[in-house]
Short mmCIF file of C-alpha atoms in Angstrom, two decimals:
data_model
loop_
_atom_site.label_atom_id
_atom_site.label_comp_id
_atom_site.label_asym_id
_atom_site.label_seq_id
_atom_site.Cartn_x
_atom_site.Cartn_y
_atom_site.Cartn_z
CA MET G 1 -0.23 0.09 0.17
CA PHE G 2 0.98 3.48 -1.18
CA THR G 3 2.03 6.37 1.71
CA ASP G 4 1.23 9.82 1.06
CA GLU G 5 5.03 10.45 1.37
CA GLY G 6 5.52 7.15 -0.94
CA LEU G 7 3.00 9.10 -3.27
CA ASP G 8 4.53 12.71 -2.86
CA ILE G 9 7.94 10.50 -4.01
CA HIS G 10 6.45 9.23 -6.75
CA TYR G 11 5.17 12.09 -8.17
CA TRP G 12 7.65 14.23 -7.70
CA LYS G 13 10.46 12.03 -9.54
CA HIS G 14 9.28 9.38 -10.62
CA CYS G 15 5.53 9.60 -12.11
CA PRO G 16 5.88 8.99 -16.13
CA MET G 17 3.21 11.64 -16.60
CA LEU G 18 4.74 14.28 -14.49
CA ARG G 19 8.13 16.33 -15.36
CA ARG G 20 9.87 19.37 -13.82
CA CYS G 21 9.72 22.63 -15.58
CA GLU G 22 13.33 23.10 -16.46
CA HIS G 23 13.04 26.87 -16.65
CA CYS G 24 10.62 27.36 -12.91
CA LYS G 25 11.23 23.54 -11.55
CA GLN G 26 7.75 23.85 -11.10
CA VAL G 27 6.61 19.70 -11.27
CA VAL G 28 3.61 19.91 -14.12
CA GLU G 29 1.88 17.14 -15.78
CA ILE G 30 3.51 16.42 -19.26
CA ALA G 31 0.26 17.32 -21.10
CA SER G 32 -0.38 20.54 -19.97
CA LEU G 33 3.77 21.08 -20.31
CA THR G 34 2.88 24.27 -22.86
CA GLU G 35 0.62 25.82 -21.36
CA HIS G 36 2.95 26.10 -18.23
CA ARG G 37 4.68 27.41 -19.71
CA LEU G 38 2.72 29.96 -22.28
CA THR G 39 0.63 30.87 -18.70
CA GLU G 40 2.18 29.93 -15.37
CA CYS G 41 5.75 29.37 -15.63
CA ASP G 42 7.60 32.01 -13.81
CA LYS G 43 9.76 32.67 -17.01
CA LYS G 44 6.23 32.63 -19.15
CA ASP G 45 7.46 35.95 -20.48
CA SER G 46 10.58 34.75 -22.69
CA PHE G 47 8.24 32.21 -24.30
CA GLY G 48 5.67 32.89 -27.62
CA LYS G 49 3.91 30.30 -29.08
CA CYS G 50 4.45 28.89 -32.47
CA GLN G 51 0.94 28.50 -34.97
CA ARG G 52 2.62 25.65 -36.40
CA CYS G 53 3.22 23.41 -34.02
CA SER G 54 1.06 25.04 -30.92
CA GLU G 55 4.22 24.42 -28.41
CA ALA G 56 5.90 26.82 -26.37
CA ILE G 57 9.23 28.13 -28.45
CA ALA G 58 11.82 30.54 -26.37
CA LYS G 59 10.98 33.92 -27.93
CA GLU G 60 14.55 34.37 -28.82
CA ASP G 61 14.33 31.29 -30.98
CA LEU G 62 11.07 31.50 -32.10
CA GLN G 63 11.95 33.66 -35.22
CA GLU G 64 13.85 30.78 -36.85
CA HIS G 65 11.83 28.19 -35.59
CA LEU G 66 9.41 29.51 -37.79
CA LYS G 67 11.40 30.49 -40.69
CA THR G 68 12.87 26.55 -40.38
CA LYS G 69 9.14 24.93 -40.98
CA ASN G 70 10.52 21.97 -39.72
CA CYS G 71 8.27 21.36 -36.45
CA ASN G 72 5.61 18.72 -36.61
CA ALA G 73 2.26 20.63 -37.13
CA ALA G 74 -0.49 20.13 -34.66
CA LYS G 75 -3.74 18.84 -35.10
CA PRO G 76 -6.71 20.42 -33.38
CA GLU G 77 -7.40 19.02 -29.93
CA LYS G 78 -10.74 17.58 -30.62
CA ILE G 79 -8.27 15.53 -34.01
CA ALA G 80 -5.21 14.90 -31.90
CA ASN G 81 -3.21 15.49 -28.89
CA HIS G 82 0.58 16.53 -29.08
CA CYS G 83 3.44 15.86 -26.92
CA PRO G 84 5.41 19.10 -26.14
CA LEU G 85 8.67 15.98 -25.89
CA CYS G 86 8.39 14.47 -28.90
CA HIS G 87 6.35 17.18 -30.93
CA GLU G 88 4.09 13.33 -32.43
CA ASN G 89 0.70 14.18 -32.65
CA PHE G 90 -1.73 10.87 -31.04
CA GLN G 91 -5.22 9.85 -30.49
CA PRO G 92 -7.02 12.72 -28.40
CA GLY G 93 -8.21 12.01 -24.91
CA GLU G 94 -7.08 11.51 -21.61
CA GLU G 95 -6.25 7.54 -21.94
CA PRO G 96 -3.69 8.33 -25.27
CA TRP G 97 -1.64 10.53 -22.78
CA LYS G 98 -1.01 7.63 -20.30
CA VAL G 99 -0.30 5.36 -23.20
CA HIS G 100 1.80 7.71 -25.01
CA LEU G 101 4.09 8.79 -22.03
CA MET G 102 4.01 5.63 -20.29
CA GLY G 103 4.05 2.45 -22.83
CA ARG G 104 6.68 0.34 -23.62
CA ASP G 105 6.33 1.70 -26.90
CA GLY G 106 5.76 5.40 -25.92
CA CYS G 107 7.59 8.40 -25.97
CA LYS G 108 11.14 8.24 -26.11
CA MET G 109 12.01 11.93 -24.99
CA ASN G 110 10.16 10.94 -21.36
CA PRO G 111 13.18 9.74 -19.09
CA ARG G 112 10.49 8.97 -16.67
CA ARG G 113 9.08 6.50 -18.86
CA MET G 114 12.05 4.27 -19.25
CA GLN G 115 13.14 4.30 -15.58
CA THR G 116 9.61 2.95 -14.73
CA LEU G 117 9.81 0.22 -17.31
CA GLN G 118 13.46 -0.61 -15.86
CA ARG G 119 11.33 -0.71 -12.74
CA THR G 120 8.67 -2.81 -13.43
CA GLN G 121 10.51 -5.46 -15.35
CA GLN G 122 12.90 -5.90 -12.36
CA LEU G 123 10.11 -6.24 -9.90
CA GLN G 124 8.28 -8.80 -12.82
CA GLN G 125 11.85 -10.67 -12.77
CA ALA G 126 12.47 -10.18 -8.58
CA LYS G 127 11.74 -13.90 -6.91
CA PRO G 128 9.34 -13.77 -4.45
CA GLY G 129 10.90 -11.63 -1.03
CA THR G 130 13.69 -10.01 -2.60
CA LEU G 131 12.57 -6.86 -3.74
CA ALA G 132 9.60 -5.75 -2.52
CA THR G 133 6.38 -6.43 -4.20
CA PHE G 134 4.07 -4.64 -5.70
CA ARG G 135 0.24 -4.82 -4.39
CA PRO G 136 -2.58 -3.25 -6.18
CA GLY G 137 -4.50 -1.09 -3.95
CA PRO G 138 -6.36 1.95 -3.86
CA THR G 139 -4.42 4.39 -4.50
CA GLY G 140 -6.08 7.55 -3.66
CA ILE G 141 -4.76 10.24 -0.39
CA LYS G 142 -7.26 10.12 2.50
CA GLY G 143 -7.16 13.45 4.15
CA ARG G 144 -6.74 15.60 1.47
CA SER G 145 -8.95 17.95 -0.14
CA PRO G 146 -9.53 17.11 -3.90
CA THR G 147 -8.24 19.67 -6.38
CA THR G 148 -10.54 20.92 -8.58
CA THR G 149 -7.66 21.72 -11.03
CA SER G 150 -5.71 18.36 -11.44
CA ARG G 151 -5.78 14.65 -11.00
CA ILE G 152 -2.93 14.12 -9.89
CA PRO G 153 -2.97 15.37 -5.82
CA ALA G 154 -0.23 18.65 -5.11
CA PRO G 155 2.20 17.57 -3.11
CA ARG G 156 1.66 18.67 0.96
CA ALA G 157 5.38 20.06 1.10
CA GLY G 158 5.28 22.67 -1.10
CA LEU G 159 7.04 21.40 -4.19
CA ASN G 160 4.15 22.54 -6.64
CA LYS G 161 3.67 26.28 -6.20
CA THR G 162 0.17 26.21 -8.50
CA PRO G 163 -1.21 22.52 -9.16
CA SER G 164 -1.26 22.52 -12.85
CA ARG G 165 -3.86 21.78 -15.82
CA THR G 166 -5.84 18.56 -15.58
CA LEU G 167 -5.57 16.30 -18.38
CA ASN G 168 -9.09 16.23 -19.54
CA ARG G 169 -7.93 20.01 -20.71
CA ARG G 170 -6.42 18.51 -23.05
#
């Protein structure tokens, strides 16, 4: 069974659905990383939105980015999700984000995906009693008020400055 502290560490360091913003150090959902950079990040004023790929690009690089036309054009949100890590379009909705960010054949630019797959593989190959085994159970956190902007609770220790947007808004 998970503890509150264990879940906080998972969200902060290991969860393949999350990433630490390299500009403000806040932990955010990858699905909302572009929105975070454009609207929430401490460095939001240093980003502009590419009209072709819809990604947040450093303003100093935006003109060159637009000139080269090398970015992968984002499809409308109702037609496809667009990954800010690998720049690929894939099926819309929350479940496809999970498959893309956590699946064996998912996003190759998500470093937490491979770490998670390797840990899972090690646990599956371990003999009973040699490593901690995962026991399925409820993962909800008792005693925390529900957040309205994200299904992923913010760590209690203040690791996030503000909650990130929910995957449902994508």
